[in-house]
PDB file of N, CA and C in Angstrom:
ATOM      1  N   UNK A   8      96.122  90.068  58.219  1.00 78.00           N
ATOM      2  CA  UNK A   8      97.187  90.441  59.134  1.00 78.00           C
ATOM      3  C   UNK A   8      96.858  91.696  59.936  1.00 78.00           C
ATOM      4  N   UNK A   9      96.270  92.442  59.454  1.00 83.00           N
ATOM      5  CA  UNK A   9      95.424  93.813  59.886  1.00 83.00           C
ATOM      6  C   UNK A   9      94.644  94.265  59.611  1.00 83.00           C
ATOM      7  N   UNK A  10      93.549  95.499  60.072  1.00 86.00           N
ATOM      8  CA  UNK A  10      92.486  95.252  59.526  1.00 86.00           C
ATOM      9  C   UNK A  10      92.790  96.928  58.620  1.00 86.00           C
ATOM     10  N   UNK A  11      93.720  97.766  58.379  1.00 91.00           N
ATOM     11  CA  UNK A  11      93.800  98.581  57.196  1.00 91.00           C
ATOM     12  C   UNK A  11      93.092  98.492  55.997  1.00 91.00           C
ATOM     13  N   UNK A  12      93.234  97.297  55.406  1.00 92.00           N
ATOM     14  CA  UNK A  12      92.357  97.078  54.213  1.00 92.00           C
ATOM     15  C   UNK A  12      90.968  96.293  53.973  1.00 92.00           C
ATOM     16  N   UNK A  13      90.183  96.659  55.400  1.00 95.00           N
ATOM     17  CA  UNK A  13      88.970  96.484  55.847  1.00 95.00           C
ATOM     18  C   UNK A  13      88.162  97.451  55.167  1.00 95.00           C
ATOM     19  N   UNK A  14      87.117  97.165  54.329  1.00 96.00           N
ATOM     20  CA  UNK A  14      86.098  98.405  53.900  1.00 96.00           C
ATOM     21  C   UNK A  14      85.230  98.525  53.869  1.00 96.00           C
ATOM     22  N   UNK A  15      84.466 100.080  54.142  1.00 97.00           N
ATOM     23  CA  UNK A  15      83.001  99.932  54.344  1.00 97.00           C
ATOM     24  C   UNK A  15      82.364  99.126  53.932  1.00 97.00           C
ATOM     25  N   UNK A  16      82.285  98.481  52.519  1.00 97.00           N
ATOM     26  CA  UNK A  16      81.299  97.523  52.155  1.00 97.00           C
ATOM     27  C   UNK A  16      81.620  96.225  53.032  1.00 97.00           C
ATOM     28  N   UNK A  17      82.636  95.967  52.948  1.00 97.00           N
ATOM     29  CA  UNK A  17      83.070  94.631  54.130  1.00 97.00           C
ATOM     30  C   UNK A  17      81.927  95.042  55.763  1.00 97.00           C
ATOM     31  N   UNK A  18      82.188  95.785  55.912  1.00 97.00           N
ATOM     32  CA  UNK A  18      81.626  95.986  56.973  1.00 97.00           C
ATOM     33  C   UNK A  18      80.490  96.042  57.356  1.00 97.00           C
ATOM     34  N   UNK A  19      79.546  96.536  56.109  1.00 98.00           N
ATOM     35  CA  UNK A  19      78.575  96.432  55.830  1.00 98.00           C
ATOM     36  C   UNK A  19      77.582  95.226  55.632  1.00 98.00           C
ATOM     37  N   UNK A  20      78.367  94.389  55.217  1.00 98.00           N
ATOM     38  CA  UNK A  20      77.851  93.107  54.541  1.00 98.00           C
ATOM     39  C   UNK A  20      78.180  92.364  56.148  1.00 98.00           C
ATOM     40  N   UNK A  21      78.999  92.672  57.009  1.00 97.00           N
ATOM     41  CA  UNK A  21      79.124  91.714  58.114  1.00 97.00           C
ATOM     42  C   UNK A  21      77.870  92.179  59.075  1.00 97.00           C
ATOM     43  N   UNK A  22      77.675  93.626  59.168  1.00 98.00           N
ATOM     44  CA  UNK A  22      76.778  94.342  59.883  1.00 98.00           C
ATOM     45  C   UNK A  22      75.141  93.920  59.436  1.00 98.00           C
ATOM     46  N   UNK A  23      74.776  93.461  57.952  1.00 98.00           N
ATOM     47  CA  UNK A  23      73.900  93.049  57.830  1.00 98.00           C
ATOM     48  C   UNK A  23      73.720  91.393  57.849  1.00 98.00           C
ATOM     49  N   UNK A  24      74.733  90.340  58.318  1.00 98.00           N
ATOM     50  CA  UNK A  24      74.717  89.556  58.390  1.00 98.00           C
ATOM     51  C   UNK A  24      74.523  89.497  59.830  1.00 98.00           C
ATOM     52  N   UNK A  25      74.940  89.963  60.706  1.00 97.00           N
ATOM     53  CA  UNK A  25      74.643  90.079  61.980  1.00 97.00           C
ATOM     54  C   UNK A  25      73.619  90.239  62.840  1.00 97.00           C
ATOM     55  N   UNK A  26      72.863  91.590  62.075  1.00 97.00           N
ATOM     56  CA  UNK A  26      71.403  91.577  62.386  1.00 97.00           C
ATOM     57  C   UNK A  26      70.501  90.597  61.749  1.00 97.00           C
ATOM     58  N   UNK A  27      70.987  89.703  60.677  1.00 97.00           N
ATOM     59  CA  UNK A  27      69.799  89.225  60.638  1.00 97.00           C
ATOM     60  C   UNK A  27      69.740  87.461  61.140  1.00 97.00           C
ATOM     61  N   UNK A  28      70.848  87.311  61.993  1.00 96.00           N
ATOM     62  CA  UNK A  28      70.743  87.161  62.885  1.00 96.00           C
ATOM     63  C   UNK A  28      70.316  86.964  64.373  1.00 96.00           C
ATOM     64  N   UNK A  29      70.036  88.131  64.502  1.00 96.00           N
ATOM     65  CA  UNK A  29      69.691  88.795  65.993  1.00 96.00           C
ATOM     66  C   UNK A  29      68.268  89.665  66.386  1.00 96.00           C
ATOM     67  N   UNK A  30      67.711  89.420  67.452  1.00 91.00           N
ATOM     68  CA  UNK A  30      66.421  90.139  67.460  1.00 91.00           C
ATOM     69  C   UNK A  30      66.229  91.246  68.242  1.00 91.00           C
ATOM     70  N   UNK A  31      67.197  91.225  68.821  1.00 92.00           N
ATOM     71  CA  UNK A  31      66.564  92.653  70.014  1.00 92.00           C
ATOM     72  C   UNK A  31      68.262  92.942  70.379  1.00 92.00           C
ATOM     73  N   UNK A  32      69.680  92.668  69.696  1.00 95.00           N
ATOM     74  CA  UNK A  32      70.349  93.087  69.866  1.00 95.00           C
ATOM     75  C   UNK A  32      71.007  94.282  69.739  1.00 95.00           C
ATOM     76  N   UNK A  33      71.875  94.816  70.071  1.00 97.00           N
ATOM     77  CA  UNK A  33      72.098  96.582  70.124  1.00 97.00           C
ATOM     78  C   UNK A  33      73.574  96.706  69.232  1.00 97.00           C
ATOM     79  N   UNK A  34      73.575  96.226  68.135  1.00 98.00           N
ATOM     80  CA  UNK A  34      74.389  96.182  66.466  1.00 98.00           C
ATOM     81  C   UNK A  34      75.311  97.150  66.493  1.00 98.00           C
ATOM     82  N   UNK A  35      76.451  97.347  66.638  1.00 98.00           N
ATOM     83  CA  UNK A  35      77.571  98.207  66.830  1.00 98.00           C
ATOM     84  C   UNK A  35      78.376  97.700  65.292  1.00 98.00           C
ATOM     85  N   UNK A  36      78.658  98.974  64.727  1.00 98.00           N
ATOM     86  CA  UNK A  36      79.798  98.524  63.443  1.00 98.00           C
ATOM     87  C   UNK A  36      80.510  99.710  63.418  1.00 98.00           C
ATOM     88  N   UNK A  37      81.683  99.486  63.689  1.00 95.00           N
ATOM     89  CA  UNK A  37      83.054  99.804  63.259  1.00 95.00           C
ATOM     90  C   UNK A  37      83.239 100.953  62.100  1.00 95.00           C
ATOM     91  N   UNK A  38      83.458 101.992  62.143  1.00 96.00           N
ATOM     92  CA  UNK A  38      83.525 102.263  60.880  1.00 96.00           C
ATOM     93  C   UNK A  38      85.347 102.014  60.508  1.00 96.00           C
ATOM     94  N   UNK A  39      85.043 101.534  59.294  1.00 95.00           N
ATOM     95  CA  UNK A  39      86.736 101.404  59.165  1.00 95.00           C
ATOM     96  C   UNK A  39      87.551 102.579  58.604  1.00 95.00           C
ATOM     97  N   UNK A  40      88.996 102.127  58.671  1.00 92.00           N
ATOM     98  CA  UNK A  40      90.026 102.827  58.519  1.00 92.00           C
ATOM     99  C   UNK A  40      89.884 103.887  57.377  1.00 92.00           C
ATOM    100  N   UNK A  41      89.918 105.403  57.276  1.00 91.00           N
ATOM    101  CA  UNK A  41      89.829 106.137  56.749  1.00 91.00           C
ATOM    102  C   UNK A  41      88.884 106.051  55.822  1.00 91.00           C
ATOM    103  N   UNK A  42      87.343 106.375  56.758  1.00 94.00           N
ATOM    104  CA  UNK A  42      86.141 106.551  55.985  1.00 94.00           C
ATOM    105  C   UNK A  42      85.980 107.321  56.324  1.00 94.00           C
ATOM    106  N   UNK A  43      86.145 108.408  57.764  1.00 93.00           N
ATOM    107  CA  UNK A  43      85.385 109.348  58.294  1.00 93.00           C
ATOM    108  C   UNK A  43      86.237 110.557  58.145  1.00 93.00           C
ATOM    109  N   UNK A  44      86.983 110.407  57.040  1.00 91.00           N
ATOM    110  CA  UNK A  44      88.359 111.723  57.105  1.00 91.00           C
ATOM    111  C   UNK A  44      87.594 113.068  56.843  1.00 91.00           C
ATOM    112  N   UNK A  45      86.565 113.256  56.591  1.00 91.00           N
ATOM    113  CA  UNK A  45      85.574 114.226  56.523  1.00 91.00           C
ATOM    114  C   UNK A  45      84.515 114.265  57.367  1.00 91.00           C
ATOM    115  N   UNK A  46      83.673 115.529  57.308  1.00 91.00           N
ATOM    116  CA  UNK A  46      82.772 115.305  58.369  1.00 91.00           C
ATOM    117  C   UNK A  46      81.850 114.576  56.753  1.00 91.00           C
ATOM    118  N   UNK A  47      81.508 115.399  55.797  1.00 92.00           N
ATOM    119  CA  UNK A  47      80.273 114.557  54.789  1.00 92.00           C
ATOM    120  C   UNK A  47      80.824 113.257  54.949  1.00 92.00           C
ATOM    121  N   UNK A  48      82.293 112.914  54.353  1.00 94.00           N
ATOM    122  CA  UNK A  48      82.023 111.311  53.792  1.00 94.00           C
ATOM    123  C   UNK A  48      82.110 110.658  55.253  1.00 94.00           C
ATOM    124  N   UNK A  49      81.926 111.085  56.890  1.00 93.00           N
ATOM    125  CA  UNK A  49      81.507 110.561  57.787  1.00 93.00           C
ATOM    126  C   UNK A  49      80.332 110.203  57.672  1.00 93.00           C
ATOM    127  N   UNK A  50      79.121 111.019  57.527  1.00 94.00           N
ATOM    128  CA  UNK A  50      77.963 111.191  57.867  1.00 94.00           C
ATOM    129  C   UNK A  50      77.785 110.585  56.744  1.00 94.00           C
ATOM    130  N   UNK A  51      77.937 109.892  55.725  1.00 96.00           N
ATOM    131  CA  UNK A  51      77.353 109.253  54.089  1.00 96.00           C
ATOM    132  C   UNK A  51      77.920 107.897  54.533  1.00 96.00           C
ATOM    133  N   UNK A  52      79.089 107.601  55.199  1.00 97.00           N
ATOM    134  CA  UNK A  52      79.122 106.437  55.584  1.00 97.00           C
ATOM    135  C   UNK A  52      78.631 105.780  56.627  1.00 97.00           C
ATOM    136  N   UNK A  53      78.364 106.629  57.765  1.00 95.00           N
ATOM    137  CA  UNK A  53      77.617 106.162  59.143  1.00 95.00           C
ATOM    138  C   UNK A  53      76.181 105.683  58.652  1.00 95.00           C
ATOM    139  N   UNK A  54      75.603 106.609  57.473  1.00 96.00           N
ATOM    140  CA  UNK A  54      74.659 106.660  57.062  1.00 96.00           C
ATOM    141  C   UNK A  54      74.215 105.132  56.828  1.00 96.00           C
ATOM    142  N   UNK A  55      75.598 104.420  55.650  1.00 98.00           N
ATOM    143  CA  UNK A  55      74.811 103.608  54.905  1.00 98.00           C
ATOM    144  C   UNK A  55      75.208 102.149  56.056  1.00 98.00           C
ATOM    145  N   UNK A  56      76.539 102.509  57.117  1.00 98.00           N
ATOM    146  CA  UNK A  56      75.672 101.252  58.132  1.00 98.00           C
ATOM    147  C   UNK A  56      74.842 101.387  59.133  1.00 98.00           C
ATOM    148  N   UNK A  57      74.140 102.583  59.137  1.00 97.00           N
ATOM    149  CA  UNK A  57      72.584 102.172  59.827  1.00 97.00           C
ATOM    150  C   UNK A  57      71.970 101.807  59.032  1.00 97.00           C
ATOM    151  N   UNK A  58      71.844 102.053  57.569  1.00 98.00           N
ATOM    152  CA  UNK A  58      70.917 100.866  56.793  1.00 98.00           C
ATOM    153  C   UNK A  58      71.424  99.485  56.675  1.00 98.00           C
ATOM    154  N   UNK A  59      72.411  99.278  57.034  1.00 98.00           N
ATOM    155  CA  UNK A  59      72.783  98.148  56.828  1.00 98.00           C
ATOM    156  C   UNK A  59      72.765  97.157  57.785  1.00 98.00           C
ATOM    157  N   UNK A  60      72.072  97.990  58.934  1.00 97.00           N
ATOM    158  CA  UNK A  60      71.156  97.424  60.349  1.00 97.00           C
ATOM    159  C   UNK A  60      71.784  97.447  61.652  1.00 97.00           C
ATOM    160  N   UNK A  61      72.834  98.547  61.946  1.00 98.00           N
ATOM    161  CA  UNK A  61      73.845  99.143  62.899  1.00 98.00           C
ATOM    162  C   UNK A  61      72.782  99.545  63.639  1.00 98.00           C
ATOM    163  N   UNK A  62      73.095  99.545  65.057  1.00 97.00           N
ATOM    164  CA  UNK A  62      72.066 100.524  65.363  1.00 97.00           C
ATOM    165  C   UNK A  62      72.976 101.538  66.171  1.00 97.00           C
ATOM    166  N   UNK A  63      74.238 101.435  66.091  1.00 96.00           N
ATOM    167  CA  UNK A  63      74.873 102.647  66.724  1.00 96.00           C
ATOM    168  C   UNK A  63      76.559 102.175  65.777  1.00 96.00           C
ATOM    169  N   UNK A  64      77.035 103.446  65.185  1.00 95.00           N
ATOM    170  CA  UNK A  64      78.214 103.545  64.449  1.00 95.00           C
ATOM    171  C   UNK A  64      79.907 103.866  65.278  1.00 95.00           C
ATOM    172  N   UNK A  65      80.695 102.996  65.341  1.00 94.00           N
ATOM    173  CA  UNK A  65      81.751 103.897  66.320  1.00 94.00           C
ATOM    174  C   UNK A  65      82.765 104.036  65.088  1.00 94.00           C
ATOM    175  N   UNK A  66      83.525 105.545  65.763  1.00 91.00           N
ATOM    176  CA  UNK A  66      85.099 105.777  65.233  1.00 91.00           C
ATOM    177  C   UNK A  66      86.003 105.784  66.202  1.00 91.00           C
ATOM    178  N   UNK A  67      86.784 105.575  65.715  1.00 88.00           N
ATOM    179  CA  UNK A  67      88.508 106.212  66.763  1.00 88.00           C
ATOM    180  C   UNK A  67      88.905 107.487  66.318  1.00 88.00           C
ATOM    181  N   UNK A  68      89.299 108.480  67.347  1.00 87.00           N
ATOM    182  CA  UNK A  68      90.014 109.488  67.122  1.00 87.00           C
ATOM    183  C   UNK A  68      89.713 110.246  68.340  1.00 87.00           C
ATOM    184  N   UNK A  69      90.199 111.775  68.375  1.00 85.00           N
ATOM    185  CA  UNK A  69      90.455 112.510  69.951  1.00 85.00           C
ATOM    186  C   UNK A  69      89.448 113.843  69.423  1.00 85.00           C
ATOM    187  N   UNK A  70      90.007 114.750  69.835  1.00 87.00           N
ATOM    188  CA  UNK A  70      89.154 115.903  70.039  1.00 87.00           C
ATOM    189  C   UNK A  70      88.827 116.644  68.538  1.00 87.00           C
ATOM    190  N   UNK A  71      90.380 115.892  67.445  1.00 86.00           N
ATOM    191  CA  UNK A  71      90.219 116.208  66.064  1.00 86.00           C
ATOM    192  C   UNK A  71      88.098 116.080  65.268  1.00 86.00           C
ATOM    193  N   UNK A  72      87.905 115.577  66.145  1.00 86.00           N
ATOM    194  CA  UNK A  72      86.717 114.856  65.664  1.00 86.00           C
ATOM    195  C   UNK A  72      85.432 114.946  66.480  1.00 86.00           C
ATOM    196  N   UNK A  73      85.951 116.412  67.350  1.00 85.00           N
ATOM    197  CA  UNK A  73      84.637 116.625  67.891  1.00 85.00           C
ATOM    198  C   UNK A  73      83.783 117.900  66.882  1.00 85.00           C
ATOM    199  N   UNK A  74      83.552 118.445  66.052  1.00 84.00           N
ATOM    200  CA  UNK A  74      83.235 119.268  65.190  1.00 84.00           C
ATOM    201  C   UNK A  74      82.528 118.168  64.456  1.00 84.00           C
ATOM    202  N   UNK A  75      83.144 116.957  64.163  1.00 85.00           N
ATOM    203  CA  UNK A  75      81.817 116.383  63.096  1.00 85.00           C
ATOM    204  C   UNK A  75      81.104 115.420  63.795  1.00 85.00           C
ATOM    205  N   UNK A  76      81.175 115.137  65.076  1.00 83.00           N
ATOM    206  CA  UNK A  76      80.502 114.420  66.016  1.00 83.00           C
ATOM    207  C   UNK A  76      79.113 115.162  65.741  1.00 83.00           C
ATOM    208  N   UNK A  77      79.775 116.538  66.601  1.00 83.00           N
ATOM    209  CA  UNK A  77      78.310 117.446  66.953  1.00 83.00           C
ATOM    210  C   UNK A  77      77.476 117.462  66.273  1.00 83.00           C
ATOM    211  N   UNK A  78      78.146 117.482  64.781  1.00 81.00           N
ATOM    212  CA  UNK A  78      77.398 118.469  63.362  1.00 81.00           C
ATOM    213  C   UNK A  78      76.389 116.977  63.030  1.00 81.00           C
ATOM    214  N   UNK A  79      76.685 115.858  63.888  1.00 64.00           N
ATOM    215  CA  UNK A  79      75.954 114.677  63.302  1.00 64.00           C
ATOM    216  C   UNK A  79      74.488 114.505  64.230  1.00 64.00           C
ATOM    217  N   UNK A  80      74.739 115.010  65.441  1.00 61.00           N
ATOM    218  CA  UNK A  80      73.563 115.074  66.401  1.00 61.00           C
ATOM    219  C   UNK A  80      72.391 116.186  66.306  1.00 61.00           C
TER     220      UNK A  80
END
């Protein structure tokens, strides 16, 4: 009905089903609903879907979330 109780591992497992899949595509995954409430457990979760064959991670949020953007570049 919504995707609230969507979770990293869900996401994960779709993100590596996707790439393997695909050969030269540009793999976008979602991070879901309250994974990134930190800047660490951001960066530990972005982490594990680029292994999981993301090749670029998005969040939602506004300027709250420019401090752990930066701290990730």
């Amino acid at each position: 009905d919504d995707t609230l109780s969507v979770t990293l591992e869900d996401i994960a497992y779709h993100t590596r089903s996707v790439k393997k899949g695909v050969d030269r595509a540009f793999v976008v995954a979602d991070m879901p609903f309250m994974s990134y409430s930190t800047a660490e457990q951001t960066y530990l979760n972005a982490a594990e879907l680029m292994r999981a064959g993301a090749s670029m991670v998005k969040l939602e949020g506004g300027g709250g979330l420019l401090d752990t953007i930066k701290g990730w570049v």
